[in-house]
Amino acid sequence: MASEDRILIAGGGPIGFTLAYNLALRGIPFVLLEGGDKIFDDPRAGTIHPPTLELFDSIGVTQTILKRGYIVNNYQYRDRKTGVVADFDLGILASETPFPHRVMLEQHKICYILRDLLAAMDGVAAEDRQVLMEHRVSAVKQDASGVTAFVESPEGKKEFRGRYMIGCDGGRSQVRKSMNVDFDGFTHNERFLVLSTKYDFAPFGYALTNYIADPEEWCALFKVPGLDETGMWRVVFPTDTSISEAEAYDEATVQRRIQGFHAKEGTYDVYHRNIYDVHQRVASCYRDGRLLIAGDAAHINNPLGGMGMNFGFHDAFNLVDKMAMVWFDGASEDLFDLYDRQRRTVAQEYLQRQTIENKKNIEQTDPAEREKFHAELRAINADKNKLLPYLMRVAMIEGYRRSLSIA
């Protein structure tokens, strides 16, 4: 039987697996509890920014990510009617990071990479690095000496005991609901529809990452490796909340929307359809005693800019550093309050502000304001003194460094 002196992790997504692998590398025992029966491969986050690549490089994972993903050296901001507004060269960031690019790799593949690394680890007892699928956390209680997770499994109800528990269990986090914290913010009055196709947009001048402004129907276009690793393009559209999932997925409607974006002869082969609500929320605190949260359990935002998952990765690395000092060096648990200050502050200052701004700009309806913003982008792109700080912000370097400066 495994010792109860361990970390409990709720959620087997990219942040949960990142925490688990980092804990295993530090020699801190854990059990990861995931409600699903597998790592889900539906279309979700797929952008990895430079500071995240730096963090993964510190644990020997970045080269695998680079081999598996698409390296994005530039991204485009476009107007749906007039074309390219600005084509941003991320290579400008070479003076600030060894990874002056984004990488497009789906979040479930990052989970696979980390899961396989965990399974192949030498010198770490299996009972000290458990990953349990079909184990859904239904309730959590803490006391002076530890945490108890109440779990539903195929074998019935179970209880797991640990010294601390970290919730990486998404926007509806059961761990967060067990904490004395609020999750204030708002839900956008539209949903996002994601359509995936193998049709190749590259010959028409599109970059691997594109944000396409329009006052009536903006869209975003990205290329990811796809299930068979031969490439898949995702097109994201806003969708009215009054439209049902069945209506949004209707083949004629799907074809009309994607053909309206880029007309071609014949129909598009659409391999995936996904629709989801979009929120902007940050927990009022990331720590309550022995309970901590990270990733979507702590903050959720619209995906324009590809920042949410990266913020969660940054949470995980930050928290494990502090956990190791508490676990092995006898450091004060006040370090967990520092984790809260560092990560929550930048979630409010950067993640929420930037993603809300991204959405506002891409859907701007006032012609004068839209042209003013486009003129600003052109001016930034033409001036290296303006371009570097701009890219430092949108590539998440500025926000990551800001978090580390908070005492």
Coordinates of C-alpha atoms in Angstrom, one line a residue:
M1 CA 0.0 0.0 0.0
A2 CA 1.3 3.4 -1.0
S3 CA 2.2 5.9 1.8
E4 CA -0.4 8.6 2.5
D5 CA 2.4 11.1 2.6
R6 CA 2.0 12.2 -1.0
I7 CA 0.5 14.8 -3.2
L8 CA -3.0 14.2 -4.6
I9 CA -3.6 15.7 -8.1
A10 CA -7.1 16.0 -9.5
G11 CA -7.2 16.1 -13.3
G12 CA -5.3 14.3 -16.0
G13 CA -5.0 17.0 -18.5
P14 CA -1.8 18.8 -19.6
I15 CA -1.4 20.7 -16.3
G16 CA -2.0 17.6 -14.2
F17 CA 0.5 15.6 -16.1
T18 CA 3.0 18.4 -16.0
L19 CA 2.7 18.6 -12.3
A20 CA 3.0 14.8 -12.0
Y21 CA 6.1 14.5 -14.1
N22 CA 7.8 17.4 -12.3
L23 CA 6.9 15.9 -8.9
A24 CA 8.3 12.6 -10.0
L25 CA 11.6 14.2 -11.1
R26 CA 11.9 15.8 -7.7
G27 CA 11.2 12.5 -5.9
I28 CA 7.9 13.7 -4.4
P29 CA 5.3 10.9 -4.4
F30 CA 1.8 11.6 -5.9
V31 CA -1.3 10.0 -7.2
L32 CA -3.1 11.6 -10.1
L33 CA -6.9 11.1 -10.2
E34 CA -8.6 11.5 -13.6
G35 CA -12.3 11.0 -14.1
G36 CA -12.1 10.0 -17.8
D37 CA -11.2 6.6 -19.1
K38 CA -8.6 8.0 -21.4
I39 CA -6.7 11.2 -22.4
F40 CA -9.3 13.0 -24.5
D41 CA -8.1 13.9 -28.0
D42 CA -10.9 16.4 -29.0
P43 CA -9.7 19.7 -30.5
R44 CA -8.5 21.9 -27.6
A45 CA -5.5 24.1 -26.9
G46 CA -2.5 23.7 -29.2
T47 CA -0.2 26.7 -28.9
I48 CA 3.0 26.6 -26.9
H49 CA 4.8 29.9 -26.2
P50 CA 8.6 30.6 -25.7
P51 CA 8.6 30.7 -21.8
T52 CA 6.8 27.4 -21.7
L53 CA 9.4 25.9 -24.1
E54 CA 12.1 27.2 -21.7
L55 CA 10.4 25.6 -18.8
F56 CA 10.0 22.2 -20.5
D57 CA 13.6 22.4 -21.7
S58 CA 14.6 22.5 -18.0
I59 CA 13.2 19.0 -17.6
G60 CA 14.3 17.6 -21.0
V61 CA 11.0 17.7 -22.8
T62 CA 11.2 20.6 -25.3
Q63 CA 13.1 18.7 -28.0
T64 CA 10.4 16.1 -28.1
I65 CA 7.8 18.9 -28.4
L66 CA 9.7 20.5 -31.2
K67 CA 10.0 17.1 -33.1
R68 CA 6.3 16.4 -32.6
G69 CA 4.9 19.9 -33.3
Y70 CA 5.0 22.6 -35.9
I71 CA 7.4 25.5 -35.3
V72 CA 5.7 28.8 -35.9
N73 CA 8.2 31.5 -36.8
N74 CA 5.6 34.1 -37.7
Y75 CA 1.9 34.8 -37.2
Q76 CA -0.5 37.0 -39.1
Y77 CA -3.1 39.5 -38.1
R78 CA -5.6 39.8 -41.0
D79 CA -8.7 41.6 -42.0
R80 CA -11.2 39.2 -43.4
K81 CA -12.0 41.5 -46.3
T82 CA -8.7 43.2 -47.1
G83 CA -6.1 40.5 -46.2
V84 CA -2.9 40.8 -44.2
V85 CA -2.6 43.7 -41.8
A86 CA 0.7 42.7 -40.2
D87 CA 2.9 39.6 -40.4
F88 CA 4.9 39.4 -37.1
D89 CA 8.3 37.8 -37.2
L90 CA 8.9 36.0 -33.9
G91 CA 12.6 35.7 -34.7
I92 CA 12.9 39.2 -33.2
L93 CA 12.7 37.5 -29.8
A94 CA 16.0 35.7 -30.3
S95 CA 17.7 38.3 -28.1
E96 CA 15.4 37.3 -25.2
T97 CA 14.9 33.6 -25.5
P98 CA 16.5 30.5 -27.0
F99 CA 13.1 29.6 -28.5
P100 CA 12.0 32.6 -30.5
H101 CA 8.9 30.9 -31.9
R102 CA 5.6 29.2 -31.0
V103 CA 5.0 25.5 -31.4
M104 CA 1.7 24.1 -32.4
L105 CA 1.1 20.8 -30.7
E106 CA -2.2 19.6 -29.4
Q107 CA -2.6 19.4 -25.6
H108 CA -3.5 15.7 -25.6
K109 CA -0.1 14.9 -27.2
I110 CA 1.7 16.8 -24.5
C111 CA -0.2 14.6 -22.1
Y112 CA 0.9 11.5 -24.0
I113 CA 4.5 12.6 -23.9
L114 CA 4.5 13.2 -20.2
R115 CA 2.5 10.0 -19.5
D116 CA 5.0 7.9 -21.4
L117 CA 8.0 9.6 -19.6
L118 CA 6.4 8.8 -16.3
A119 CA 5.9 5.2 -17.2
A120 CA 9.5 4.9 -18.4
M121 CA 11.1 6.4 -15.3
D122 CA 13.8 4.4 -13.6
G123 CA 14.5 4.6 -9.9
V124 CA 11.0 5.7 -8.9
A125 CA 8.7 3.2 -7.3
A126 CA 5.4 2.7 -9.2
E127 CA 3.4 3.3 -6.0
D128 CA 5.0 6.7 -5.7
R129 CA 3.8 7.9 -9.2
Q130 CA 0.3 6.5 -9.7
V131 CA -1.9 7.7 -12.5
L132 CA -5.5 6.4 -12.0
M133 CA -8.0 6.8 -14.8
E134 CA -11.8 6.5 -14.2
H135 CA -11.2 8.0 -10.8
R136 CA -13.4 11.1 -10.5
V137 CA -13.0 13.3 -7.5
S138 CA -16.4 14.0 -6.1
A139 CA -15.5 15.8 -2.8
V140 CA -12.5 16.9 -0.9
K141 CA -12.0 17.6 2.8
Q142 CA -8.9 18.8 4.6
D143 CA -7.8 18.7 8.2
A144 CA -4.7 19.7 10.2
S145 CA -2.6 16.8 9.0
G146 CA -3.7 16.2 5.4
V147 CA -6.4 16.0 2.7
T148 CA -9.0 13.3 1.9
A149 CA -10.3 13.0 -1.6
F150 CA -13.6 11.1 -2.1
V151 CA -13.5 9.4 -5.4
E152 CA -15.9 7.5 -7.7
S153 CA -14.2 4.6 -9.5
P154 CA -15.3 1.4 -11.4
E155 CA -14.7 -0.5 -8.2
G156 CA -17.0 1.8 -6.3
K157 CA -16.4 4.7 -3.9
K158 CA -12.8 5.2 -2.6
E159 CA -10.9 7.5 -0.4
F160 CA -7.4 8.8 -1.0
R161 CA -5.3 10.5 1.6
G162 CA -2.4 12.9 1.0
R163 CA -0.4 15.7 2.6
Y164 CA -1.6 18.3 0.0
M165 CA -4.0 18.3 -3.0
I166 CA -3.6 20.2 -6.2
G167 CA -6.7 20.8 -8.4
C168 CA -6.0 20.8 -12.1
D169 CA -9.6 19.6 -12.8
G170 CA -10.8 22.4 -15.1
G171 CA -13.2 25.3 -14.9
R172 CA -15.7 23.2 -12.9
S173 CA -13.0 22.1 -10.5
Q174 CA -14.2 20.1 -7.5
V175 CA -11.1 21.0 -5.6
R176 CA -11.7 24.7 -6.1
K177 CA -15.4 24.2 -5.0
S178 CA -14.0 22.6 -1.8
M179 CA -12.0 25.8 -1.1
N180 CA -13.1 29.0 0.5
V181 CA -12.5 31.0 -2.7
D182 CA -14.7 32.8 -5.3
F183 CA -14.4 32.4 -9.1
D184 CA -15.5 35.8 -10.3
G185 CA -15.7 37.0 -13.8
F186 CA -18.1 36.6 -16.7
T187 CA -19.2 34.4 -19.6
H188 CA -19.1 35.8 -23.1
N189 CA -22.4 36.1 -24.9
E190 CA -21.3 33.9 -27.7
R191 CA -19.7 30.5 -28.0
F192 CA -16.7 29.4 -30.1
L193 CA -17.2 26.8 -32.9
V194 CA -14.0 24.9 -33.9
L195 CA -14.0 23.1 -37.3
S196 CA -11.1 20.9 -38.3
T197 CA -10.2 20.1 -41.9
K198 CA -7.2 18.7 -43.9
Y199 CA -7.7 21.3 -46.6
D200 CA -4.4 23.1 -47.0
F201 CA -4.6 26.9 -46.6
A202 CA -0.9 27.5 -46.8
P203 CA -0.7 28.0 -50.6
F204 CA -3.0 31.0 -50.2
G205 CA -0.5 32.8 -48.1
Y206 CA -1.8 31.9 -44.6
A207 CA 0.7 31.4 -41.8
L208 CA 0.5 28.5 -39.4
T209 CA -1.3 30.9 -37.0
N210 CA -3.7 33.6 -38.1
Y211 CA -6.1 36.0 -36.4
I212 CA -8.7 37.3 -38.9
A213 CA -10.7 40.4 -37.8
D214 CA -14.2 41.2 -39.0
P215 CA -17.1 43.1 -37.5
E216 CA -19.6 40.5 -38.5
E217 CA -17.8 37.2 -38.3
W218 CA -14.2 37.1 -37.2
C219 CA -12.3 33.9 -37.3
A220 CA -9.0 32.3 -36.3
L221 CA -7.0 29.8 -38.4
F222 CA -4.3 27.4 -37.0
K223 CA -2.5 24.4 -38.3
V224 CA -1.7 21.5 -35.9
P225 CA -0.2 18.0 -36.6
G226 CA -3.6 16.3 -36.3
L227 CA -4.4 12.7 -35.3
D228 CA -2.3 11.2 -38.1
E229 CA 0.5 13.8 -37.8
T230 CA 0.0 14.8 -41.5
G231 CA -1.5 18.2 -40.6
M232 CA -4.9 19.5 -39.7
W233 CA -6.2 23.1 -39.9
R234 CA -8.6 24.4 -37.3
V235 CA -11.0 27.3 -38.1
V236 CA -12.6 29.0 -35.1
F237 CA -15.8 31.0 -35.5
P238 CA -18.0 32.9 -33.0
T239 CA -21.5 31.3 -32.6
D240 CA -24.6 32.8 -31.0
T241 CA -25.6 31.1 -27.8
S242 CA -29.1 30.7 -29.0
I243 CA -28.0 28.2 -31.6
S244 CA -28.0 24.6 -30.5
E245 CA -25.1 22.3 -30.9
A246 CA -27.1 20.3 -33.5
E247 CA -27.7 23.5 -35.5
A248 CA -24.1 24.6 -35.2
Y249 CA -22.9 21.1 -36.4
D250 CA -25.4 20.8 -39.2
E251 CA -23.4 20.0 -42.4
A252 CA -25.0 22.7 -44.5
T253 CA -24.3 25.3 -41.9
V254 CA -20.7 24.1 -41.4
Q255 CA -20.1 24.3 -45.2
R256 CA -21.7 27.7 -45.5
R257 CA -19.5 29.1 -42.7
I258 CA -16.2 27.6 -43.9
Q259 CA -16.9 28.4 -47.6
G260 CA -17.8 31.9 -46.5
F261 CA -14.3 32.2 -45.0
H262 CA -12.5 30.6 -47.9
A263 CA -14.4 29.5 -51.0
K264 CA -13.3 26.4 -52.9
E265 CA -14.7 24.0 -55.4
G266 CA -16.6 21.1 -53.7
T267 CA -17.2 20.6 -50.1
Y268 CA -14.8 20.7 -47.2
D269 CA -14.0 17.4 -45.4
V270 CA -14.6 18.4 -41.8
Y271 CA -13.1 15.9 -39.4
H272 CA -14.0 17.5 -36.1
R273 CA -16.7 19.8 -34.8
N274 CA -16.4 21.3 -31.3
I275 CA -18.4 24.0 -29.6
Y276 CA -17.8 25.5 -26.2
D277 CA -18.8 28.3 -23.9
V278 CA -16.1 31.0 -23.3
H279 CA -15.4 32.5 -19.9
Q280 CA -13.1 35.1 -18.3
R281 CA -12.7 34.2 -14.6
V282 CA -9.9 34.1 -12.0
A283 CA -10.1 32.5 -8.6
S284 CA -9.9 34.9 -5.7
C285 CA -7.1 32.8 -4.2
Y286 CA -5.1 29.8 -5.4
R287 CA -4.5 28.4 -2.0
D288 CA -6.7 27.4 0.9
G289 CA -4.7 25.6 3.6
R290 CA -3.6 22.3 2.1
L291 CA -5.6 22.7 -1.1
L292 CA -4.1 24.4 -4.2
I293 CA -5.3 25.0 -7.7
A294 CA -3.6 25.5 -11.1
G295 CA -4.5 25.8 -14.7
D296 CA -8.2 26.2 -15.7
A297 CA -9.2 25.4 -12.1
A298 CA -7.6 28.7 -11.2
H299 CA -8.2 30.8 -14.3
I300 CA -10.2 30.5 -17.5
N301 CA -10.2 32.8 -20.5
N302 CA -11.0 33.0 -24.2
P303 CA -8.4 31.2 -26.3
L304 CA -7.5 34.1 -28.7
G305 CA -3.7 34.4 -28.3
G306 CA -3.2 30.8 -27.1
M307 CA -2.4 31.8 -23.5
G308 CA -4.6 29.8 -21.1
M309 CA -2.8 26.4 -21.3
N310 CA 0.6 28.1 -21.2
F311 CA -0.4 30.0 -18.0
G312 CA -1.4 26.7 -16.5
F313 CA 2.1 25.2 -17.4
H314 CA 3.7 28.2 -15.7
D315 CA 1.5 27.6 -12.6
A316 CA 2.7 24.0 -12.5
F317 CA 6.4 24.7 -12.7
N318 CA 6.1 27.5 -10.2
L319 CA 4.2 25.4 -7.7
V320 CA 6.5 22.4 -7.9
D321 CA 9.5 24.5 -7.2
K322 CA 7.9 25.7 -4.0
M323 CA 6.5 22.3 -3.1
A324 CA 10.0 20.8 -3.3
M325 CA 11.4 23.4 -0.9
V326 CA 8.6 22.7 1.6
W327 CA 8.8 18.9 1.1
F328 CA 12.6 18.5 1.4
D329 CA 14.1 21.7 2.9
G330 CA 11.6 22.4 5.7
A331 CA 10.6 25.7 4.1
S332 CA 7.5 27.4 5.3
E333 CA 4.1 26.7 3.7
D334 CA 4.0 30.5 3.3
L335 CA 5.6 29.7 0.0
F336 CA 2.2 28.6 -1.3
D337 CA 0.9 32.1 -0.5
L338 CA 3.8 33.4 -2.7
Y339 CA 2.7 31.0 -5.4
D340 CA -0.8 32.5 -5.2
R341 CA 0.5 36.1 -5.3
Q342 CA 2.8 35.5 -8.3
R343 CA 0.5 33.5 -10.4
R344 CA -2.8 35.1 -9.6
T345 CA -1.4 38.6 -10.1
V346 CA -0.2 37.9 -13.6
A347 CA -3.5 36.1 -14.4
Q348 CA -5.3 39.3 -13.6
E349 CA -2.7 41.7 -15.1
Y350 CA -1.8 39.8 -18.3
L351 CA -4.0 36.8 -19.0
Q352 CA -7.4 38.4 -18.6
R353 CA -6.4 41.8 -19.9
Q354 CA -4.6 40.5 -23.0
T355 CA -7.2 37.9 -24.0
I356 CA -10.1 40.3 -23.5
E357 CA -8.3 42.9 -25.5
N358 CA -7.6 40.3 -28.3
K359 CA -11.3 39.5 -28.6
K360 CA -12.3 43.1 -28.5
N361 CA -9.9 44.0 -31.3
I362 CA -10.7 41.1 -33.6
E363 CA -14.5 41.7 -33.4
Q364 CA -14.3 45.6 -33.4
T365 CA -17.4 47.0 -35.3
D366 CA -16.5 50.7 -35.4
P367 CA -14.8 51.3 -38.7
A368 CA -12.6 54.1 -37.4
E369 CA -11.5 52.2 -34.3
R370 CA -10.8 49.1 -36.4
E371 CA -8.6 51.1 -38.9
K372 CA -6.9 52.9 -36.0
F373 CA -6.0 49.5 -34.4
H374 CA -4.8 48.1 -37.8
A375 CA -2.6 51.3 -38.3
E376 CA -1.1 50.7 -34.8
L377 CA -0.2 47.1 -35.7
R378 CA 1.4 48.2 -38.9
A379 CA 3.4 50.9 -37.1
I380 CA 4.6 48.4 -34.4
N381 CA 5.6 45.9 -37.1
A382 CA 7.6 48.5 -38.9
D383 CA 9.6 49.7 -35.9
K384 CA 11.9 47.2 -34.1
N385 CA 11.9 49.4 -31.0
K386 CA 8.2 48.9 -30.7
L387 CA 8.1 45.4 -32.1
L388 CA 10.3 43.8 -29.4
P389 CA 8.2 44.9 -26.4
Y390 CA 5.0 44.1 -28.2
L391 CA 6.1 40.5 -29.0
M392 CA 7.5 40.2 -25.5
R393 CA 4.0 40.7 -24.2
V394 CA 2.0 38.6 -26.7
A395 CA 4.6 35.8 -26.5
M396 CA 4.1 35.8 -22.7
I397 CA 7.7 36.5 -21.8
E398 CA 6.9 39.8 -20.1
G399 CA 4.1 38.2 -18.0
Y400 CA 6.2 35.2 -17.0
R401 CA 9.1 37.5 -15.9
R402 CA 6.7 39.7 -14.0
S403 CA 5.4 36.8 -12.0
L404 CA 8.9 35.9 -10.8
S405 CA 9.5 39.5 -9.7
I406 CA 6.7 39.4 -7.2
A407 CA 7.8 38.8 -3.6

